[in-house]
Short mmCIF file of C-alpha atoms in Angstrom, two decimals:
data_model
loop_
_atom_site.label_atom_id
_atom_site.label_comp_id
_atom_site.label_asym_id
_atom_site.label_seq_id
_atom_site.Cartn_x
_atom_site.Cartn_y
_atom_site.Cartn_z
CA MET Y 1 -29.18 -16.76 79.89
CA ALA Y 2 -27.74 -20.43 79.76
CA PRO Y 3 -28.76 -21.02 76.34
CA ALA Y 4 -26.59 -18.18 75.04
CA SER Y 5 -23.39 -19.67 76.33
CA ARG Y 6 -23.59 -22.92 74.37
CA PRO Y 7 -22.70 -21.24 71.13
CA VAL Y 8 -20.05 -19.24 72.68
CA GLY Y 9 -18.37 -22.35 74.18
CA GLY Y 10 -18.56 -24.30 70.88
CA ILE Y 11 -16.81 -21.33 68.74
CA ALA Y 12 -14.26 -21.43 71.56
CA LEU Y 13 -13.53 -25.10 71.12
CA LEU Y 14 -13.38 -25.05 67.18
CA ILE Y 15 -10.89 -22.22 67.41
CA THR Y 16 -9.21 -24.50 69.89
CA ILE Y 17 -9.04 -27.49 67.39
CA ILE Y 18 -8.24 -25.04 64.31
CA ALA Y 19 -4.98 -23.82 66.48
CA VAL Y 20 -3.74 -27.35 67.31
CA LEU Y 21 -4.12 -28.75 63.57
CA ALA Y 22 -2.91 -25.75 61.97
CA PRO Y 23 0.77 -26.75 62.26
CA VAL Y 24 -0.02 -30.30 61.28
CA LEU Y 25 -2.24 -29.13 58.04
CA TYR Y 26 0.49 -26.63 56.89
CA ARG Y 27 3.40 -29.39 57.22
CA PHE Y 28 1.38 -31.73 55.12
CA ALA Y 29 0.16 -28.77 52.46
CA SER Y 30 3.56 -26.92 52.17
CA PRO Y 31 5.08 -29.32 49.40
CA TYR Y 32 2.08 -28.55 47.51
CA LEU Y 33 1.68 -24.92 48.07
CA ALA Y 34 5.51 -24.48 47.19
CA ILE Y 35 4.41 -26.00 43.57
CA LEU Y 36 1.43 -24.23 43.06
CA SER Y 37 2.99 -20.74 44.28
CA PRO Y 38 4.21 -19.41 40.78
CA TYR Y 39 0.61 -20.19 39.37
CA ILE Y 40 -1.07 -18.60 42.51
CA GLU Y 41 1.10 -15.58 41.99
CA SER Y 42 0.12 -15.25 38.32
CA LEU Y 43 -3.63 -15.17 39.23
CA SER Y 44 -2.95 -12.02 41.52
CA PRO Y 45 -5.39 -9.32 41.32
CA SER Y 46 -2.64 -7.10 39.69
CA SER Y 47 -1.64 -9.56 37.32
CA ILE Y 48 -5.53 -10.31 36.15
CA THR Y 49 -5.93 -6.54 35.73
CA LYS Y 50 -2.75 -6.32 33.67
CA THR Y 51 -3.95 -9.30 31.39
CA PHE Y 52 -7.58 -7.71 31.11
CA SER Y 53 -5.81 -4.44 30.36
CA SER Y 54 -3.65 -5.89 27.63
CA SER Y 55 -6.69 -7.90 26.10
CA SER Y 56 -8.72 -4.73 25.96
CA GLN Y 57 -5.83 -2.81 24.12
CA ALA Y 58 -5.43 -5.65 21.54
CA VAL Y 59 -9.30 -5.64 20.92
CA GLU Y 60 -9.39 -1.79 20.57
CA HIS Y 61 -6.44 -1.94 18.14
CA THR Y 62 -7.90 -4.58 15.90
CA SER Y 63 -11.26 -2.98 16.23
CA SER Y 64 -9.81 0.57 15.20
CA SER Y 65 -7.94 -1.20 12.35
CA THR Y 66 -10.81 -2.81 11.00
CA SER Y 67 -13.30 0.15 11.65
CA SER Y 68 -10.73 2.05 9.73
CA SER Y 69 -11.04 -0.16 6.47
CA SER Y 70 -14.72 -1.00 6.89
CA SER Y 71 -15.80 2.66 7.41
CA PHE Y 72 -14.22 3.76 3.80
CA THR Y 73 -16.97 4.39 1.12
CA CYS Y 74 -16.17 4.54 -2.75
CA LEU Y 75 -17.84 7.72 -3.61
CA PRO Y 76 -18.54 9.20 -7.03
CA HIS Y 77 -15.41 10.87 -8.35
CA THR Y 78 -14.38 13.61 -10.74
CA TYR Y 79 -10.80 14.13 -12.08
CA THR Y 80 -9.51 15.91 -15.30
CA THR Y 81 -7.06 14.70 -17.81
CA GLU Y 82 -4.45 16.29 -20.26
CA ILE Y 83 -2.75 14.66 -23.31
CA VAL Y 84 0.83 15.61 -22.66
CA SER Y 85 2.26 13.31 -25.38
CA LEU Y 86 0.27 11.72 -28.26
CA ASP Y 87 3.14 9.17 -29.44
CA PRO Y 88 4.02 7.73 -26.89
CA LEU Y 89 0.59 8.27 -25.23
CA LEU Y 90 1.15 10.06 -21.65
CA ILE Y 91 -1.78 11.65 -20.00
CA TYR Y 92 -1.80 13.91 -17.05
CA ILE Y 93 -4.61 13.16 -14.67
CA ASP Y 94 -5.55 15.86 -12.22
CA SER Y 95 -7.45 14.77 -8.93
CA PHE Y 96 -7.22 11.13 -9.87
CA LEU Y 97 -7.44 10.41 -5.95
CA SER Y 98 -9.36 12.10 -3.07
CA PRO Y 99 -7.97 12.96 0.11
CA ALA Y 100 -9.99 10.31 1.92
CA GLU Y 101 -8.76 7.71 -0.75
CA ILE Y 102 -5.23 8.72 -0.02
CA ALA Y 103 -5.67 8.49 3.89
CA ALA Y 104 -7.17 5.00 3.11
CA LEU Y 105 -4.60 3.74 0.91
CA LEU Y 106 -1.67 4.87 3.33
CA ALA Y 107 -3.34 3.26 6.11
CA ALA Y 108 -3.75 0.02 3.68
CA GLY Y 109 0.13 -0.37 2.97
CA GLU Y 110 1.80 1.60 5.78
CA PRO Y 111 2.57 -1.72 8.01
CA ALA Y 112 4.05 -3.44 4.69
CA PHE Y 113 6.62 -1.04 3.72
CA ALA Y 114 10.33 -2.62 3.02
CA PRO Y 115 13.49 -2.07 0.85
CA SER Y 116 12.22 -1.85 -2.75
CA ARG Y 117 13.33 -4.68 -5.31
CA VAL Y 118 13.37 -5.06 -8.71
CA PHE Y 119 12.94 -8.18 -11.15
CA LYS Y 120 16.25 -8.91 -12.73
CA ALA Y 121 18.06 -12.27 -14.05
CA GLY Y 122 15.00 -14.08 -13.31
CA ARG Y 123 14.32 -13.29 -9.61
CA ARG Y 124 13.46 -10.31 -7.43
CA GLN Y 125 16.46 -8.46 -5.81
CA GLY Y 126 17.85 -5.43 -4.35
CA THR Y 127 19.64 -2.75 -6.66
CA ALA Y 128 21.77 0.36 -5.99
CA ASP Y 129 19.55 1.96 -8.85
CA ARG Y 130 16.34 1.65 -6.68
CA THR Y 131 16.70 2.79 -3.21
CA SER Y 132 13.16 3.48 -2.08
CA ALA Y 133 10.71 1.48 -0.03
CA SER Y 134 7.66 -0.47 -1.33
CA ALA Y 135 4.58 -2.07 0.13
CA ALA Y 136 1.99 -4.42 -1.66
CA LEU Y 137 -1.59 -3.54 -1.05
CA PRO Y 138 -4.24 -5.83 -0.54
CA ARG Y 139 -6.87 -5.97 -3.70
CA ASP Y 140 -9.48 -6.39 -1.09
CA ASP Y 141 -9.24 -3.65 0.85
CA PRO Y 142 -12.21 -1.36 -0.16
CA ALA Y 143 -9.96 1.98 -0.98
CA VAL Y 144 -7.58 -0.14 -3.02
CA ALA Y 145 -10.73 -1.78 -4.93
CA CYS Y 146 -12.26 1.59 -5.49
CA VAL Y 147 -8.98 3.22 -7.02
CA LEU Y 148 -8.68 0.03 -9.15
CA ALA Y 149 -12.23 0.25 -10.49
CA ARG Y 150 -11.27 3.62 -11.52
CA ALA Y 151 -8.10 2.67 -13.41
CA GLU Y 152 -10.05 0.05 -14.93
CA ALA Y 153 -12.66 2.36 -15.98
CA PHE Y 154 -10.09 4.67 -17.57
CA LEU Y 155 -8.44 2.01 -19.32
CA GLY Y 156 -11.72 1.40 -21.52
CA GLY Y 157 -11.17 -1.31 -24.16
CA LEU Y 158 -7.43 -1.59 -23.48
CA LEU Y 159 -7.92 -4.89 -21.29
CA ASP Y 160 -9.60 -7.70 -22.32
CA ALA Y 161 -11.63 -9.24 -19.27
CA ALA Y 162 -12.38 -12.52 -21.45
CA ARG Y 163 -8.87 -12.93 -22.26
CA GLY Y 164 -7.98 -12.61 -18.39
CA ASP Y 165 -6.12 -9.12 -18.63
CA ASP Y 166 -6.45 -7.17 -15.35
CA VAL Y 167 -5.19 -3.94 -13.61
CA GLY Y 168 -2.50 -5.98 -11.82
CA PRO Y 169 -1.37 -6.08 -8.13
CA PRO Y 170 -1.24 -2.37 -6.76
CA GLN Y 171 2.03 -1.23 -5.01
CA LEU Y 172 2.80 1.91 -2.83
CA VAL Y 173 6.40 3.27 -3.11
CA ARG Y 174 7.85 5.77 -0.71
CA TYR Y 175 11.09 8.06 -0.99
CA THR Y 176 12.94 9.84 1.67
CA ALA Y 177 15.83 12.21 1.15
CA GLY Y 178 18.69 11.11 -1.18
CA GLN Y 179 16.34 8.05 -2.45
CA ARG Y 180 15.86 7.48 -6.14
CA PHE Y 181 14.95 5.01 -8.95
CA ASN Y 182 17.34 5.41 -12.05
CA ARG Y 183 16.23 5.14 -15.58
CA HIS Y 184 14.04 1.94 -16.02
CA ARG Y 185 11.09 0.79 -18.07
CA ASP Y 186 7.88 -0.79 -16.67
CA TRP Y 187 7.63 -3.32 -19.19
CA TYR Y 188 9.58 -6.72 -19.74
CA GLU Y 189 11.59 -7.65 -22.79
CA ARG Y 190 9.93 -10.61 -22.82
CA PRO Y 191 6.18 -11.80 -21.77
CA GLN Y 192 6.71 -13.12 -18.26
CA PRO Y 193 5.18 -16.60 -17.13
CA ALA Y 194 2.21 -16.39 -14.81
CA ARG Y 195 3.78 -17.58 -11.27
CA GLY Y 196 2.27 -19.40 -8.62
CA GLY Y 197 -0.72 -17.74 -7.26
CA MET Y 198 -0.91 -15.28 -10.12
CA ARG Y 199 -3.99 -15.21 -12.22
CA GLY Y 200 -3.74 -16.49 -15.89
CA ARG Y 201 -1.80 -19.63 -14.95
CA GLY Y 202 -0.14 -21.39 -17.59
CA ARG Y 203 0.07 -18.00 -19.89
CA THR Y 204 2.32 -15.07 -20.35
CA TRP Y 205 1.86 -11.39 -19.43
CA ASN Y 206 3.38 -8.01 -20.10
CA ARG Y 207 2.61 -4.43 -18.48
CA VAL Y 208 0.73 -2.85 -21.05
CA ALA Y 209 0.23 0.27 -19.53
CA SER Y 210 1.20 2.19 -16.02
CA PHE Y 211 -0.58 4.63 -13.69
CA PHE Y 212 1.71 6.14 -10.90
CA ALA Y 213 -0.57 8.34 -8.69
CA VAL Y 214 0.89 10.53 -5.80
CA LEU Y 215 -0.21 10.31 -2.35
CA GLN Y 216 2.26 12.35 -0.39
CA ASP Y 217 4.11 15.52 -1.73
CA GLY Y 218 5.93 16.96 1.18
CA CYS Y 219 9.20 17.22 -0.31
CA THR Y 220 11.62 19.02 -2.85
CA GLY Y 221 13.22 17.29 -5.98
CA GLY Y 222 11.90 13.83 -6.55
CA GLU Y 223 10.45 14.57 -10.04
CA THR Y 224 9.31 11.83 -12.38
CA TRP Y 225 11.41 12.13 -15.43
CA PHE Y 226 10.87 10.97 -18.81
CA PRO Y 227 14.04 11.97 -21.00
CA LEU Y 228 12.55 10.36 -24.52
CA VAL Y 229 9.13 12.17 -24.29
CA ASN Y 230 8.27 15.70 -25.49
CA ALA Y 231 5.19 17.57 -24.94
CA THR Y 232 2.42 17.56 -27.70
CA THR Y 233 1.96 21.26 -29.00
CA THR Y 234 -1.88 21.10 -28.66
CA THR Y 235 -3.13 19.95 -25.55
CA THR Y 236 -6.65 18.34 -24.74
CA THR Y 237 -8.12 18.58 -21.32
CA THR Y 238 -11.05 16.21 -20.80
CA THR Y 239 -13.15 16.39 -17.31
CA THR Y 240 -14.41 12.73 -16.49
CA THR Y 241 -16.90 11.97 -13.63
CA MET Y 242 -17.16 8.21 -12.18
CA ALA Y 243 -21.09 8.10 -11.87
CA SER Y 244 -21.67 11.55 -10.19
CA GLY Y 245 -19.86 13.91 -7.96
CA THR Y 246 -18.39 17.66 -7.93
CA ASP Y 247 -15.21 18.37 -9.86
CA GLY Y 248 -12.22 17.57 -8.12
CA GLY Y 249 -9.84 19.97 -9.93
CA ASP Y 250 -9.88 23.53 -11.33
CA GLY Y 251 -10.70 22.02 -15.01
CA ALA Y 252 -9.03 24.97 -16.78
CA GLU Y 253 -7.59 24.09 -20.31
CA GLY Y 254 -3.95 23.46 -20.17
CA ALA Y 255 -4.00 23.65 -16.58
CA GLY Y 256 -1.72 20.71 -16.05
CA ARG Y 257 1.29 22.84 -17.78
CA ARG Y 258 2.22 24.08 -14.19
CA PHE Y 259 2.81 20.72 -13.05
CA TRP Y 260 5.83 19.68 -15.31
CA ARG Y 261 8.72 21.43 -17.11
CA ALA Y 262 11.48 20.70 -19.88
CA HIS Y 263 14.27 19.11 -18.09
CA GLU Y 264 17.66 20.41 -19.12
CA ASP Y 265 18.80 16.97 -20.36
CA GLY Y 266 15.71 16.54 -22.41
CA GLY Y 267 12.25 15.47 -22.03
CA LEU Y 268 9.87 16.31 -19.48
CA ALA Y 269 10.04 16.45 -15.65
CA PHE Y 270 6.69 16.16 -13.47
CA ARG Y 271 6.77 17.38 -10.08
CA PRO Y 272 5.02 15.20 -7.54
CA VAL Y 273 1.49 16.76 -6.69
CA ALA Y 274 -0.60 14.54 -3.92
CA GLY Y 275 -3.87 13.19 -5.69
CA ASN Y 276 -2.43 13.68 -9.37
CA ALA Y 277 -1.37 10.92 -11.42
CA LEU Y 278 0.61 10.30 -14.74
CA PHE Y 279 -0.71 7.22 -17.23
CA TRP Y 280 1.35 6.12 -20.08
CA VAL Y 281 1.12 3.24 -22.46
CA ASN Y 282 3.78 0.80 -22.43
CA LEU Y 283 3.44 -1.44 -25.11
CA PHE Y 284 2.88 -1.19 -28.95
CA ALA Y 285 -0.06 -2.87 -30.65
CA ASN Y 286 2.22 -6.03 -31.52
CA GLY Y 287 3.26 -6.23 -27.92
CA THR Y 288 6.80 -4.89 -27.97
CA GLY Y 289 7.87 -2.70 -25.74
CA ASP Y 290 8.29 1.25 -26.37
CA GLU Y 291 11.70 2.37 -25.29
CA ARG Y 292 10.46 6.09 -25.02
CA THR Y 293 8.72 5.25 -21.89
CA VAL Y 294 11.69 4.84 -19.82
CA HIS Y 295 11.48 6.95 -17.03
CA ALA Y 296 13.45 7.91 -13.64
CA GLY Y 297 12.34 8.88 -10.23
CA LEU Y 298 14.92 11.83 -9.48
CA PRO Y 299 16.56 11.78 -6.23
CA LEU Y 300 14.56 13.39 -3.26
CA GLU Y 301 16.45 16.55 -1.93
CA ASP Y 302 14.49 16.42 1.56
CA GLY Y 303 11.09 15.30 2.70
CA LEU Y 304 8.90 12.37 2.05
CA LYS Y 305 7.07 11.35 -1.23
CA THR Y 306 4.82 8.49 -1.41
CA ALA Y 307 2.92 7.38 -4.45
CA MET Y 308 0.72 4.26 -5.92
CA ASN Y 309 1.94 2.06 -8.63
CA ILE Y 310 -0.72 0.23 -10.89
CA TRP Y 311 0.56 -1.56 -13.71
CA PRO Y 312 -2.55 -3.06 -15.91
CA ARG Y 313 -1.67 -6.49 -17.28
CA LYS Y 314 -2.11 -8.03 -20.89
CA PHE Y 315 -2.07 -11.84 -20.81
CA TYR Y 316 -1.25 -13.99 -23.93
CA ALA Y 317 -1.94 -17.66 -24.84
#
């Protein structure tokens, strides 16, 4: 039994030594512990859990946003067109956007909404004439690229790629109750110089045409009014398929008539319908602007209206 008593005695001796030296060690180490205490506290198990949790949420949010964008697929799409006016040319496009495209476009633009501005007196500025909100859309977003390709195909030979013409930077615009955009035109009196970061640097450009496509129509009021445009008596309805697909609209001749009315002060007023769009030509062949394309976003009575602006640009030497 004697051998077993030695380890026990050794342990007792070690404990005695630690007990004697502990106060000395504490007195020596306490200044350093005071300095390190904030950092030691920050590395507590609870704080580590919080940090890991926050990092996981951030990764999850980024992953969700990325997957939302990367999961979009540009599918073949069919829409129908109806000539509303031949001179100036104004076309109503039924089912220009699909529900999946609308959802993806809204997701792409939602974080960027800010008060709308106009280009006036050589600079961008706010104005009481335009009280909506706007959001620039990234051209490299898959849904944005898909819709811009459709718009470019719609334009046919109106744009000259060799000259540098393009569909321009797209934009979302949003109206809530009471908001409006008074009478205005999309084209400029004089071609604008290509500013820093723009394509076609060193040349001038103007908006040769316009697309106005509605994404959200949960509202009353908010019609798009062309006071100087009257309906062509004979209408022409055409169904266009991008590659292949199923008919996105009803395709009935004259079906677009239910989407607009004769305005009491003249011209035509188009009510917002999600997925549908208007297209019109802004410039004459000589490059001057057509005053008859002046239009307005009438005040929203209630609800929400969101639309997409596409302004194809023609460049000049």
